[in-house]
Every structure is written in C-alpha cells, then in structure tokens.
Amino acid sequence: MKLELVATCLFGLEKLLGEEIDALGLHRLDTMDGRVTFLGEEIDVARANLSLRCAEHVFIKLGTFPTTSFDELYEGTRALPFEEWIGRLDAFPVKGHAIKSRLYSVPDCQSIVKKAIVDRLSAHYGVKWFSETEIKYQIEFFIFKDMATLMIDTSGVPLHKRGYRPAAGPAPLRETLAAALALTSRPREDTLFWDPMCGSGTIAIEAALILSNRAPGLGRSFAAEAFPTIPSVLWKEAREEATDEIRAGSQYEVYASDIDEDILDTVYENALRAGVEEHLNIFSADVRRIQKPDARRGTVVCNPPYGERLMTPAEAEQLYRDMGHAFEELSPWQIYIITSHPQFERCYGRRADKIKKLYNGMIPCNLYQYFKPRNK
C-alpha cells in the first residue's frame, strides 16, 4: 500500500533530512519549514523511524484539504478514512498547530477534529461511545495558510530520544541536532573527529553512529510497532536490514573530551548504550589548551556555552577568544562551532567560511564553519 509520509525536523535541517530520505530510496514530494513529505510503503514507516538521524517524528498523512471555517474543518476531517487504521477500542487523542490561518484557536480545532473522527468511526462501527482503551493512534493536525493536513504519528516518543542518553549535562543538545552538526562536517574514517567540549557526549556519539552506519533507532521502540496495519514481520525485516548495514571492523576514531572530569563516566555509559564505546577516546582536557595528537587530518565540532544557560555573556566571549587562539594550532583542520552569540566571529577573531542558521530547541543559532586554510 502506497503511503504519504511526513518527517518533521528542527528548522534548518530540512536539506539534510531530505538527503537522508533520498538515501533510503524514497521519493520526496514536498519540503517546507520543519517537514518533508515523501512516498513510501508500510515497511518504510519502520525504515524511516529506524534510520532518519535528523527527523523528530514520522507521520502517516491521511489527507489535506482547504479550511477557512470550523464547518470545513469538520467536513474535511470526517471525509478521511480513519477506520482503515483505528479500531473500535483504540485511542485517538488529537493535538496540532495552526499557523498563518483563519482558524487559529488550537483548542477549538482539537475539539472539531475529535468530533469529526468520532462521528466517522461511529458511523463505521455502529457505536456512539468509544472506550479508547487499546492501541493509541496519536492524531496530529497541521493548519498552514488555511490548508489542513491530518496525520497519524508513527514514532511516539520523539526520534531525538534515541535511548542511549537517560541522563545529560546541564545544557543538553538534541541528538537530532548533534547528528546534523556531524553530518555537516562530513565525517570520514581517515579523519579524526573531535568534540573538545563534549558534555554528555552527544555530538561525538552521533558522529560515531554515522561513521559506523549504525541506525540511530536500533535501541528503541516506536508507536507504530503496535499498529496491526503494519505487520511485525516488516519491523523485524527493517531492523535486520539496518543491522546488516552496520560497518563492522571500521577503524575510525572519535575524541570526546571535556574540562569537567565528572561528566566523563556519563559519556562512556552513553556510548556503551549506543554501541560505539570502542571507537571513542574519552578524556579530560581544557579546550583552551587543545593540541594536535599527531600529524593526521582532523575535524573539530563543538557546542560551547552561549552565555545563556551556562556562563555569563562576558565569560562566553572570553572563551571564544581563547578558542580562536587555541584552534589556530590545529590548522589546516576543519572547525565547526554552533552558538547563539551574535558577536561570535568578532570574539573568535576570524570570519567563518560559511554560516548555517539552525535552532537549538527554541534558541536561534548559527553554525560557523571553517574549512579553508587561514591564509587564503
């Protein structure tokens, strides 16, 4: 059965997410801020949830229709085939968003969508009351410029929660954003990857997952594994496919260092749960005194304090100045630094070769990319 699927992501990650979908051999239909729509089949629900590093959720799209009134929202929703997915005893909570539309009250839209689904299922099953005690189908509506899209969430717990990081540092980076940073730096087996302010190790672990081609979702479960419409044999097949694609015997190496020695046990435990601990060199070091370990090529990717949750703005600015001096000694290594500080380049002492706008949660940030030798 052909399905329209929607993968959502943090703003700024759409291009990377689209490339991941392409790599799965799936056909993209549309891309907009924070989401990519593509075609797939039942097994691709499993493959996408297991393999997409930059996605937050994977949804099954049931339909899209114009809506400028509650009547249109009701009728458009009621016309969709919810009974193909939702059984008589199943739960179907509703949530969603309304942006740049005449319908802007999310609670009112929730009530209308819920009533329309109840009426549709009531007519199909011949009952007026639903216990909602069995499988949970999270319904999500997205109303944008007076067009409503109704979807079923197949992921459940957001995909950035891989399962390897039950505990994190005081200013954790989402795993999906960490993966995007690593992907942007194009990690390679013959190049040392180093996060010298690793915190709980998320960027280093995501880089190791990429270098070993280990699917990020192998260590967790997903809401759609309970859907009878997607047989368990397809999930088993998708997991076996992902496991077979892990690069065994890879010789890459990732450094994860931090000035806080107390966090390093957490880094190791997270790497162990992620299955990449043998490739991580975890140690205590001050980023301001960073030194090349040898003559090999290297890439630094890091998420220093922004002067918001950690450090004062003045302390963060001094750290950036110190980093600028210290990282000169790493030339011609490539450097990737994400921060929300508006004066980063001035403090660091060098204009970036490229800047990419990203969001760390709700914080707008820039990824400053240095990949040309300084004297050019």
Short mmCIF file of N, CA, C and O in Angstrom, two decimals, residues 124-188:
data_model
loop_
_atom_site.label_atom_id
_atom_site.label_comp_id
_atom_site.label_asym_id
_atom_site.label_seq_id
_atom_site.Cartn_x
_atom_site.Cartn_y
_atom_site.Cartn_z
N HIS A 124 -19.08 4.06 11.09
CA HIS A 124 -18.46 2.82 10.58
C HIS A 124 -18.71 1.63 11.51
O HIS A 124 -19.04 0.53 11.05
N TYR A 125 -18.53 1.85 12.82
CA TYR A 125 -18.61 0.73 13.77
C TYR A 125 -20.00 0.57 14.39
O TYR A 125 -20.25 -0.43 15.08
N GLY A 126 -20.88 1.54 14.17
CA GLY A 126 -22.23 1.42 14.70
C GLY A 126 -22.31 1.61 16.20
O GLY A 126 -23.21 1.05 16.85
N VAL A 127 -21.38 2.39 16.76
CA VAL A 127 -21.42 2.69 18.19
C VAL A 127 -21.28 4.20 18.38
O VAL A 127 -20.77 4.91 17.51
N LYS A 128 -21.76 4.70 19.52
CA LYS A 128 -21.71 6.13 19.77
C LYS A 128 -20.67 6.52 20.83
O LYS A 128 -20.39 7.71 21.01
N TRP A 129 -20.14 5.51 21.51
CA TRP A 129 -19.18 5.80 22.57
C TRP A 129 -17.97 4.90 22.40
O TRP A 129 -18.10 3.71 22.10
N PHE A 130 -16.77 5.48 22.55
CA PHE A 130 -15.53 4.73 22.36
C PHE A 130 -14.74 4.71 23.67
O PHE A 130 -14.48 5.76 24.26
N SER A 131 -14.37 3.51 24.10
CA SER A 131 -13.64 3.37 25.37
C SER A 131 -12.20 3.86 25.26
O SER A 131 -11.60 4.28 26.25
N GLU A 132 -11.61 3.79 24.08
CA GLU A 132 -10.23 4.22 23.81
C GLU A 132 -9.25 3.57 24.79
O GLU A 132 -8.40 4.23 25.40
N THR A 133 -9.33 2.26 24.90
CA THR A 133 -8.51 1.52 25.87
C THR A 133 -7.41 0.68 25.22
O THR A 133 -6.58 0.13 25.93
N GLU A 134 -7.40 0.60 23.90
CA GLU A 134 -6.43 -0.28 23.24
C GLU A 134 -5.30 0.54 22.59
O GLU A 134 -4.79 1.46 23.21
N ILE A 135 -4.94 0.23 21.38
CA ILE A 135 -3.79 0.87 20.72
C ILE A 135 -4.00 2.37 20.60
O ILE A 135 -5.08 2.85 20.27
N LYS A 136 -2.94 3.14 20.88
CA LYS A 136 -3.01 4.59 20.79
C LYS A 136 -2.56 5.06 19.40
O LYS A 136 -1.46 4.75 18.95
N TYR A 137 -3.44 5.80 18.74
CA TYR A 137 -3.14 6.45 17.48
C TYR A 137 -3.17 7.95 17.73
O TYR A 137 -4.24 8.55 17.82
N GLN A 138 -2.00 8.56 17.87
CA GLN A 138 -1.94 9.99 18.10
C GLN A 138 -2.24 10.73 16.80
O GLN A 138 -1.50 10.63 15.83
N ILE A 139 -3.36 11.44 16.79
CA ILE A 139 -3.75 12.22 15.62
C ILE A 139 -3.14 13.62 15.73
O ILE A 139 -3.20 14.25 16.78
N GLU A 140 -2.56 14.09 14.64
CA GLU A 140 -2.00 15.43 14.63
C GLU A 140 -2.53 16.20 13.43
O GLU A 140 -2.52 15.70 12.30
N PHE A 141 -3.03 17.41 13.69
CA PHE A 141 -3.44 18.28 12.58
C PHE A 141 -2.42 19.40 12.45
O PHE A 141 -1.80 19.85 13.43
N PHE A 142 -2.25 19.86 11.22
CA PHE A 142 -1.34 20.97 10.94
C PHE A 142 -2.07 21.87 9.95
O PHE A 142 -2.33 21.48 8.80
N ILE A 143 -2.46 23.05 10.41
CA ILE A 143 -3.18 24.01 9.57
C ILE A 143 -2.23 25.14 9.23
O ILE A 143 -1.76 25.87 10.11
N PHE A 144 -1.92 25.28 7.95
CA PHE A 144 -0.96 26.28 7.49
C PHE A 144 -1.53 26.99 6.28
O PHE A 144 -1.87 26.35 5.27
N LYS A 145 -1.68 28.30 6.39
CA LYS A 145 -2.24 29.12 5.32
C LYS A 145 -3.56 28.54 4.82
O LYS A 145 -3.79 28.37 3.61
N ASP A 146 -4.42 28.21 5.78
CA ASP A 146 -5.79 27.74 5.52
C ASP A 146 -5.85 26.39 4.81
O ASP A 146 -6.87 26.06 4.19
N MET A 147 -4.78 25.61 4.90
CA MET A 147 -4.79 24.22 4.42
C MET A 147 -4.53 23.31 5.61
O MET A 147 -3.54 23.50 6.33
N ALA A 148 -5.43 22.36 5.82
CA ALA A 148 -5.31 21.44 6.96
C ALA A 148 -4.77 20.10 6.49
O ALA A 148 -5.21 19.55 5.47
N THR A 149 -3.80 19.58 7.23
CA THR A 149 -3.26 18.24 7.00
C THR A 149 -3.50 17.41 8.25
O THR A 149 -3.19 17.84 9.35
N LEU A 150 -4.09 16.23 8.08
CA LEU A 150 -4.35 15.30 9.19
C LEU A 150 -3.41 14.12 9.08
O LEU A 150 -3.25 13.53 8.00
N MET A 151 -2.79 13.77 10.21
CA MET A 151 -1.75 12.74 10.21
C MET A 151 -1.87 11.84 11.44
O MET A 151 -2.48 12.23 12.44
N ILE A 152 -1.24 10.67 11.35
CA ILE A 152 -1.10 9.76 12.49
C ILE A 152 0.39 9.65 12.81
O ILE A 152 1.21 9.37 11.92
N ASP A 153 0.73 9.85 14.07
CA ASP A 153 2.13 9.77 14.50
C ASP A 153 2.54 8.31 14.61
O ASP A 153 1.93 7.53 15.34
N THR A 154 3.61 7.93 13.91
CA THR A 154 4.11 6.54 13.98
C THR A 154 5.29 6.39 14.93
O THR A 154 5.69 5.28 15.25
N SER A 155 5.85 7.52 15.38
CA SER A 155 7.06 7.47 16.20
C SER A 155 6.76 7.33 17.69
O SER A 155 7.43 6.58 18.40
N GLY A 156 5.77 8.07 18.17
CA GLY A 156 5.51 8.09 19.61
C GLY A 156 6.49 9.04 20.28
O GLY A 156 6.47 10.23 20.03
N VAL A 157 7.34 8.51 21.13
CA VAL A 157 8.39 9.32 21.75
C VAL A 157 9.23 9.94 20.62
O VAL A 157 9.58 9.26 19.66
N PRO A 158 9.53 11.25 20.70
CA PRO A 158 10.28 11.90 19.61
C PRO A 158 11.56 11.16 19.26
O PRO A 158 12.23 10.58 20.12
N LEU A 159 11.91 11.19 17.99
CA LEU A 159 13.04 10.40 17.50
C LEU A 159 14.38 10.89 18.01
O LEU A 159 15.36 10.14 17.96
N HIS A 160 14.45 12.13 18.50
CA HIS A 160 15.74 12.56 19.05
C HIS A 160 16.07 11.82 20.34
O HIS A 160 17.22 11.80 20.77
N LYS A 161 15.08 11.17 20.93
CA LYS A 161 15.33 10.37 22.13
C LYS A 161 15.70 8.95 21.70
O LYS A 161 14.88 8.06 21.63
N ARG A 162 16.99 8.78 21.41
CA ARG A 162 17.48 7.51 20.86
C ARG A 162 17.41 6.37 21.89
O ARG A 162 17.33 5.21 21.52
N GLY A 163 17.53 6.74 23.17
CA GLY A 163 17.55 5.72 24.21
C GLY A 163 18.90 5.53 24.85
O GLY A 163 19.01 4.85 25.87
N TYR A 164 19.95 6.14 24.30
CA TYR A 164 21.29 5.95 24.89
C TYR A 164 21.63 7.01 25.93
O TYR A 164 22.66 6.91 26.60
N ARG A 165 20.78 8.04 26.08
CA ARG A 165 21.14 9.15 26.94
C ARG A 165 20.06 9.42 27.99
O ARG A 165 19.36 10.43 27.92
N PRO A 166 19.91 8.53 28.98
CA PRO A 166 18.91 8.79 30.02
C PRO A 166 19.24 9.99 30.87
O PRO A 166 18.37 10.62 31.45
N ALA A 167 20.52 10.30 30.98
CA ALA A 167 20.96 11.48 31.74
C ALA A 167 21.84 12.33 30.83
O ALA A 167 22.58 11.82 30.00
N ALA A 168 21.72 13.65 30.99
CA ALA A 168 22.51 14.56 30.16
C ALA A 168 23.07 15.66 31.03
O ALA A 168 22.75 15.79 32.21
N GLY A 169 23.92 16.48 30.44
CA GLY A 169 24.51 17.59 31.16
C GLY A 169 23.48 18.70 31.38
O GLY A 169 22.32 18.58 31.02
N PRO A 170 23.93 19.83 31.93
CA PRO A 170 23.01 20.91 32.28
C PRO A 170 22.46 21.67 31.07
O PRO A 170 21.46 22.37 31.20
N ALA A 171 23.07 21.57 29.90
CA ALA A 171 22.57 22.25 28.70
C ALA A 171 22.65 21.28 27.53
O ALA A 171 23.46 21.44 26.61
N PRO A 172 21.82 20.23 27.54
CA PRO A 172 21.96 19.17 26.54
C PRO A 172 21.55 19.62 25.14
O PRO A 172 20.67 20.46 24.95
N LEU A 173 22.22 19.04 24.16
CA LEU A 173 21.93 19.26 22.75
C LEU A 173 21.07 18.10 22.27
O LEU A 173 21.35 16.94 22.57
N ARG A 174 20.02 18.39 21.53
CA ARG A 174 19.21 17.29 20.99
C ARG A 174 20.06 16.39 20.10
O ARG A 174 20.89 16.86 19.31
N GLU A 175 19.78 15.10 20.18
CA GLU A 175 20.53 14.14 19.38
C GLU A 175 20.39 14.41 17.88
O GLU A 175 21.32 14.21 17.11
N THR A 176 19.19 14.85 17.46
CA THR A 176 18.97 15.15 16.04
C THR A 176 19.82 16.31 15.57
O THR A 176 20.38 16.29 14.47
N LEU A 177 19.95 17.34 16.40
CA LEU A 177 20.79 18.48 16.04
C LEU A 177 22.26 18.08 16.06
O LEU A 177 23.04 18.48 15.19
N ALA A 178 22.65 17.28 17.05
CA ALA A 178 24.03 16.79 17.10
C ALA A 178 24.37 15.99 15.85
O ALA A 178 25.46 16.12 15.28
N ALA A 179 23.43 15.15 15.41
CA ALA A 179 23.65 14.38 14.19
C ALA A 179 23.80 15.30 12.99
O ALA A 179 24.65 15.07 12.11
N ALA A 180 23.00 16.37 12.95
CA ALA A 180 23.08 17.32 11.84
C ALA A 180 24.43 18.02 11.82
O ALA A 180 25.01 18.23 10.74
N LEU A 181 24.95 18.38 12.99
CA LEU A 181 26.27 19.01 13.06
C LEU A 181 27.33 18.05 12.52
O LEU A 181 28.21 18.45 11.75
N ALA A 182 27.25 16.81 12.95
CA ALA A 182 28.23 15.82 12.50
C ALA A 182 28.11 15.58 11.00
O ALA A 182 29.12 15.52 10.28
N LEU A 183 26.89 15.46 10.50
CA LEU A 183 26.68 15.23 9.06
C LEU A 183 27.22 16.39 8.24
O LEU A 183 27.81 16.19 7.17
N THR A 184 27.02 17.62 8.73
CA THR A 184 27.50 18.80 8.01
C THR A 184 29.03 18.78 7.86
O THR A 184 29.58 19.22 6.86
N SER A 185 29.71 18.23 8.87
CA SER A 185 31.18 18.18 8.83
C SER A 185 31.71 17.04 7.96
O SER A 185 32.91 16.93 7.77
N ARG A 186 30.80 16.21 7.45
CA ARG A 186 31.15 15.08 6.58
C ARG A 186 32.25 14.19 7.20
O ARG A 186 33.39 14.13 6.71
N PRO A 187 31.94 13.50 8.29
CA PRO A 187 32.95 12.66 8.96
C PRO A 187 33.43 11.53 8.06
O PRO A 187 32.65 10.95 7.30
N ARG A 188 34.71 11.25 8.16
CA ARG A 188 35.33 10.21 7.34
C ARG A 188 36.23 9.34 8.21
O ARG A 188 36.77 9.81 9.22
#
